[in-house]
Amino acid sequence: MAKSTYKFIRPEDVRRLSNYEFGVKALVEGFLSGRHRSKERGASIEFSEYRQYVPGDDLALVDWRVFARTERHYLKTFEQETNMECHIFLDSSASMGFQEEAPLTKLEYASFFAACLSWLVISKNDRVSLQLFDEKIRKFFEPGSTRRHLHNLLTALEHNEPGERTSIAEALHRAHPLIKRKGTLVVLSDFFDDPEAIFKALNPYLHRGFRVHLFHVLDPAEITLPERGLSRFIDMENDDSIVVHPESLRETWKSEIQNHIQTLRRLSAGRQVDYSLAPTDQSWFHLFDRLA
Amino acid sequence: MQFLLANSSWLWLLAFGAVPVLVHLFARSNPQKYAFSNTAFLQRIIKKTARLKKPQDWLMLLLRTLAVMALLFAFLQPLLTSKGEIETGKKTTIFIIDRSASMAAKDGNTDRFSLACQKAGELLKSATSDDANIIWMDYLPEGVFPQPGPNLDYLRDLLTRSEVSREAGAPSSAIQTAISQLELVKGRRELVIISDFQSSAWQEFKIETPKGIDLVKVRVGEATIENLSLQSLFASPAEPVIGQNVTIIARVKNFSATPSRTTLFLESGGSRQSKELNIPAWGEAEANFQTEFTNAGLVPMTARISGDNFPGDDSRHTIVQVRDALQFVSVAPADSPGASVLGRLADSLDWLEHRTTASLPPAGSCDFLFIHDWSGKAAPLQLHTEAGTTVFAKPALGITHASLNEFLGTKLTNSTAKLAPVRNETSGWKARISTNSNPDSPVFALFKSGEFGSPAAGIFKARFALPALPETTSYLDYQDGTPALVSSKSSLRFLWNLPLDNRETTWPGQSAFVPFLAELLLNSRASGKATSLEVLPGGPIAWIPDDGISPESLTLETASETVIETEIVMTEQGPRLLSKSPAKPGVYHWKMSNGIVHQQDVNFPASESDLRLSNPDQIEGGEVVDPASLLRRAALGDGIPFWHWLIATALACLLIESLVSLWMPKPAPASAA
């Protein structure tokens, strides 16, 4: 029995999301003919292009009118409209449980966004999958577009807790064989990982034609360091500790974190990956603008 | 250049210099824990900046520690003295240190004398190139050196070994000794008096020093200390005879603003009596113990009170000389009937020995002197009364009123008028207790019951026609009012207007004659007449032994049989034995072959019991210096205080520390990643 209310999707969110579109410009491959354009050529009324015949092509696709005029064999191809698949990667490592200056932990913030995105995708009869990972994939939900599937996703998000260490690259690498069709890849993480390794793991997806969105979820205190005196900082993922006076390191920290963001941004731009910083003190709705 | 701390007693403050280091280490070792999403970045940043941060940390710690240490040193008031480098001439200092008994009083845990020695020691330590001397102010003040000298180490050592005396102080003598020594030296001269400035010794005192001698008064002791003091102990009469009732009187004084209660114990010959005493604030109480003695000789007695804050004056000694007989001398012709009557009187009394001489005996050689035919010369008798002898004068013919005035202190007019002898051979006159006599006089106490009849019973046929004698004490008079027996106010001179010859009176045959004269003699003795056996504390114990006792065979011992060294000094009266050390309170025995031949006692000086302090400001002359700032003052004379430089250093360190903490190292350039 589906629940009437969910933690990470609220009635006001639903009302607001009804005005949003998802992936209208995306080219997808799907089971059903739908409203999204597909790179797969097929029976459709939407003309795509002419190309020369090569042996093995379906002769039925040869445009004989063109042959009559030019005595050359051209095939007339049409774009096939199909349904879209959205694959959400939600980082659930221990560091995502951090909260200092924002009202939500990073995991809660990302979960709200993931829930809304899932609702939006399913509401458009598209399919959505969900991977909850830390250094391994803790939960994987096959793409689906039913209300039952949505219920399962939302329930999984509600029961999700910060786990152990982060390894985005490892999680992407392991998830690759599980995702059969290309679509939109949405990664929600704090990206406290090696950027080179992350993008190396994204390469197979990009090669398959995935549209990739990276949402860099950070608490404002992680951007500027928290306001406190001399403290022993204990790593939430591996219990390493270090005695630091934040005041004395603040400027250096700001500089370092900006460097890290710039590196992610630069690498994203080089691979036509969409990168967006998502501070947890701002509404997650503006992230949908990146997905339009 | 010498480094000196005026507040060296605060040296422990320097321990707080470790506080910044401890705070640094403690704060580093256990700061508050904080769960953070990722410390790898922080590790990386710290690695990059450590090379800069660590020296910065150490520099800040160093600056903070320096600032705290500078502040703490400022509290110690350091001084830089230039002694030994810029010597402008030697300075001679004489310390008069009060060693009198009151300096044993304790303000807290330290007695005043120790504090005085400590302060003098500190000053001596700071005056390494000066000459100095110490004069102990006690009963006989004397200097340690005959003249100020450079051996300050010896003086400092002496200060640590000296003890307070139990003597009264003699400030005038001490100051005079110091001035006489200082007058013989050149250069800068200073006289430092360290005393409690006890009120009883220093009130209305004026110190005059010659020009060129700086006088410094340093008072040790802060407040009046409450004290109960046993002020006096004596017997009345002072030299009783065997069997005579004696009153031992002890007086206790309360030197405090609150009434006090104490128990007084009297020890004598193994017996012990006690009495409770309530002493009013700033008042005195007296305890009387009645006793009598069965043997003649010297009887030591000791009185004590319960201990208090100042125990030195809680005991007192006296030695009572018990006589076997009193000496009664008649000055009369050998066949004088009156002397004969008195001789018979003495025969009937065990404690009285009578003899007749034709002329006056030496003054003080007898207890009673009866002049049977007094010629009217009062001056020779004066010596006897001054020596404590009671004089009875029976006038001879031709005595004038002037002689009576001189003898009795009365004020008869017509001084040339002579006393007229009158006789009544038929019925005679009767005498009685004078109507003007003191009804409570102990002379007549025996006759109050009437059992012994009238003390002047009998018939008197001859007498002098005496006028009324004002300013005298009447004992007996005739029924017509003519004075029969009167005395001067001092009670040591009696005018006898009663016949003793059996042909002229029947009185000597009356039963009341002997008891009356016995009472008269015993009660007319000078109460203070006693051979003084008390020696003042601080002086030598001295005695001239009687003929027949070899001085070499005598030893002087305390009551606890500790032998005191003595020396023999020849005097006009014979060899005199003197103790080599000053007398301390206690009872001393002169012994010969283990037998006591003489005793003397020494008591705590009563004047030292009043522990009230006077304000040295009110003593004329010199400058008053607080003990705490004494060293600073001495150093200031030659040195420079630099506490304000230390404050400035501390502020500068704090300022630099602020600047260092504000300065942040530039972040390392971003990595290629």
JSON list of C-alpha atoms in Angstrom, two decimals, chain A residues 95 98 100 106 192 222 225-226 228 230-237 240-244 247-249 252-253 256-257 259-260 263 266, chain B residues 27-46 48-49 53 664-673:
[
{"chain": "A", "resi": 95, "resn": "SER", "atom": "CA", "xyz": [30.46, 12.93, 4.81]},
{"chain": "A", "resi": 98, "resn": "PHE", "atom": "CA", "xyz": [27.43, 16.85, 7.67]},
{"chain": "A", "resi": 100, "resn": "GLU", "atom": "CA", "xyz": [26.51, 23.08, 10.17]},
{"chain": "A", "resi": 106, "resn": "LYS", "atom": "CA", "xyz": [23.77, 17.32, 2.60]},
{"chain": "A", "resi": 192, "resn": "PHE", "atom": "CA", "xyz": [35.38, 14.87, -1.82]},
{"chain": "A", "resi": 222, "resn": "GLU", "atom": "CA", "xyz": [32.38, 23.57, 3.97]},
{"chain": "A", "resi": 225, "resn": "LEU", "atom": "CA", "xyz": [35.07, 26.61, 7.27]},
{"chain": "A", "resi": 226, "resn": "PRO", "atom": "CA", "xyz": [32.94, 26.79, 10.43]},
{"chain": "A", "resi": 228, "resn": "ARG", "atom": "CA", "xyz": [34.81, 28.10, 15.93]},
{"chain": "A", "resi": 230, "resn": "LEU", "atom": "CA", "xyz": [40.78, 25.69, 18.23]},
{"chain": "A", "resi": 231, "resn": "SER", "atom": "CA", "xyz": [39.22, 22.27, 17.62]},
{"chain": "A", "resi": 232, "resn": "ARG", "atom": "CA", "xyz": [40.10, 18.72, 16.90]},
{"chain": "A", "resi": 233, "resn": "PHE", "atom": "CA", "xyz": [38.51, 18.06, 13.49]},
{"chain": "A", "resi": 234, "resn": "ILE", "atom": "CA", "xyz": [37.49, 14.42, 13.19]},
{"chain": "A", "resi": 235, "resn": "ASP", "atom": "CA", "xyz": [36.87, 13.03, 9.74]},
{"chain": "A", "resi": 236, "resn": "MET", "atom": "CA", "xyz": [33.31, 11.65, 9.49]},
{"chain": "A", "resi": 237, "resn": "GLU", "atom": "CA", "xyz": [34.40, 8.96, 7.08]},
{"chain": "A", "resi": 240, "resn": "ASP", "atom": "CA", "xyz": [41.23, 10.74, 11.15]},
{"chain": "A", "resi": 241, "resn": "SER", "atom": "CA", "xyz": [41.74, 13.75, 13.36]},
{"chain": "A", "resi": 242, "resn": "ILE", "atom": "CA", "xyz": [43.64, 16.98, 13.14]},
{"chain": "A", "resi": 243, "resn": "VAL", "atom": "CA", "xyz": [43.91, 19.95, 15.50]},
{"chain": "A", "resi": 244, "resn": "VAL", "atom": "CA", "xyz": [43.09, 23.12, 13.66]},
{"chain": "A", "resi": 247, "resn": "GLU", "atom": "CA", "xyz": [40.41, 31.14, 11.81]},
{"chain": "A", "resi": 248, "resn": "SER", "atom": "CA", "xyz": [44.04, 30.69, 10.91]},
{"chain": "A", "resi": 249, "resn": "LEU", "atom": "CA", "xyz": [43.23, 28.44, 7.92]},
{"chain": "A", "resi": 252, "resn": "THR", "atom": "CA", "xyz": [43.65, 29.03, 2.66]},
{"chain": "A", "resi": 253, "resn": "TRP", "atom": "CA", "xyz": [40.68, 26.69, 2.94]},
{"chain": "A", "resi": 256, "resn": "GLU", "atom": "CA", "xyz": [41.62, 25.32, -1.75]},
{"chain": "A", "resi": 257, "resn": "ILE", "atom": "CA", "xyz": [37.91, 24.56, -2.01]},
{"chain": "A", "resi": 259, "resn": "ASN", "atom": "CA", "xyz": [40.43, 25.31, -6.59]},
{"chain": "A", "resi": 260, "resn": "HIS", "atom": "CA", "xyz": [38.65, 22.01, -6.17]},
{"chain": "A", "resi": 263, "resn": "THR", "atom": "CA", "xyz": [38.95, 21.73, -11.25]},
{"chain": "A", "resi": 266, "resn": "ARG", "atom": "CA", "xyz": [37.05, 22.68, -15.87]},
{"chain": "B", "resi": 27, "resn": "ALA", "atom": "CA", "xyz": [44.88, 23.62, 24.63]},
{"chain": "B", "resi": 28, "resn": "ARG", "atom": "CA", "xyz": [46.84, 21.82, 21.91]},
{"chain": "B", "resi": 29, "resn": "SER", "atom": "CA", "xyz": [46.56, 18.47, 23.60]},
{"chain": "B", "resi": 30, "resn": "ASN", "atom": "CA", "xyz": [42.84, 18.35, 24.25]},
{"chain": "B", "resi": 31, "resn": "PRO", "atom": "CA", "xyz": [40.79, 20.80, 22.23]},
{"chain": "B", "resi": 32, "resn": "GLN", "atom": "CA", "xyz": [37.09, 20.39, 21.67]},
{"chain": "B", "resi": 33, "resn": "LYS", "atom": "CA", "xyz": [36.17, 17.66, 19.17]},
{"chain": "B", "resi": 34, "resn": "TYR", "atom": "CA", "xyz": [34.34, 18.55, 15.97]},
{"chain": "B", "resi": 35, "resn": "ALA", "atom": "CA", "xyz": [33.02, 16.10, 13.38]},
{"chain": "B", "resi": 36, "resn": "PHE", "atom": "CA", "xyz": [33.83, 17.41, 9.90]},
{"chain": "B", "resi": 37, "resn": "SER", "atom": "CA", "xyz": [32.99, 15.99, 6.51]},
{"chain": "B", "resi": 38, "resn": "ASN", "atom": "CA", "xyz": [36.50, 15.76, 5.22]},
{"chain": "B", "resi": 39, "resn": "THR", "atom": "CA", "xyz": [39.87, 16.38, 6.85]},
{"chain": "B", "resi": 40, "resn": "ALA", "atom": "CA", "xyz": [42.00, 15.34, 3.91]},
{"chain": "B", "resi": 41, "resn": "PHE", "atom": "CA", "xyz": [41.83, 18.88, 2.59]},
{"chain": "B", "resi": 42, "resn": "LEU", "atom": "CA", "xyz": [42.77, 20.24, 5.97]},
{"chain": "B", "resi": 43, "resn": "GLN", "atom": "CA", "xyz": [45.72, 17.88, 6.18]},
{"chain": "B", "resi": 44, "resn": "ARG", "atom": "CA", "xyz": [46.85, 19.04, 2.83]},
{"chain": "B", "resi": 45, "resn": "ILE", "atom": "CA", "xyz": [46.49, 22.72, 3.74]},
{"chain": "B", "resi": 46, "resn": "ILE", "atom": "CA", "xyz": [48.34, 22.30, 6.99]},
{"chain": "B", "resi": 48, "resn": "LYS", "atom": "CA", "xyz": [51.44, 23.42, 2.91]},
{"chain": "B", "resi": 49, "resn": "THR", "atom": "CA", "xyz": [51.35, 26.08, 5.62]},
{"chain": "B", "resi": 53, "resn": "LYS", "atom": "CA", "xyz": [52.56, 28.38, 10.90]},
{"chain": "B", "resi": 664, "resn": "MET", "atom": "CA", "xyz": [48.31, 35.16, 8.01]},
{"chain": "B", "resi": 665, "resn": "PRO", "atom": "CA", "xyz": [50.64, 33.26, 5.72]},
{"chain": "B", "resi": 666, "resn": "LYS", "atom": "CA", "xyz": [49.71, 33.43, 2.04]},
{"chain": "B", "resi": 667, "resn": "PRO", "atom": "CA", "xyz": [48.09, 30.25, 0.82]},
{"chain": "B", "resi": 668, "resn": "ALA", "atom": "CA", "xyz": [50.25, 28.01, -1.28]},
{"chain": "B", "resi": 669, "resn": "PRO", "atom": "CA", "xyz": [49.57, 28.10, -5.01]},
{"chain": "B", "resi": 670, "resn": "ALA", "atom": "CA", "xyz": [46.86, 25.76, -6.19]},
{"chain": "B", "resi": 671, "resn": "SER", "atom": "CA", "xyz": [47.98, 22.32, -7.20]},
{"chain": "B", "resi": 672, "resn": "ALA", "atom": "CA", "xyz": [47.82, 21.24, -10.78]},
{"chain": "B", "resi": 673, "resn": "ALA", "atom": "CA", "xyz": [45.05, 18.81, -9.90]}
]
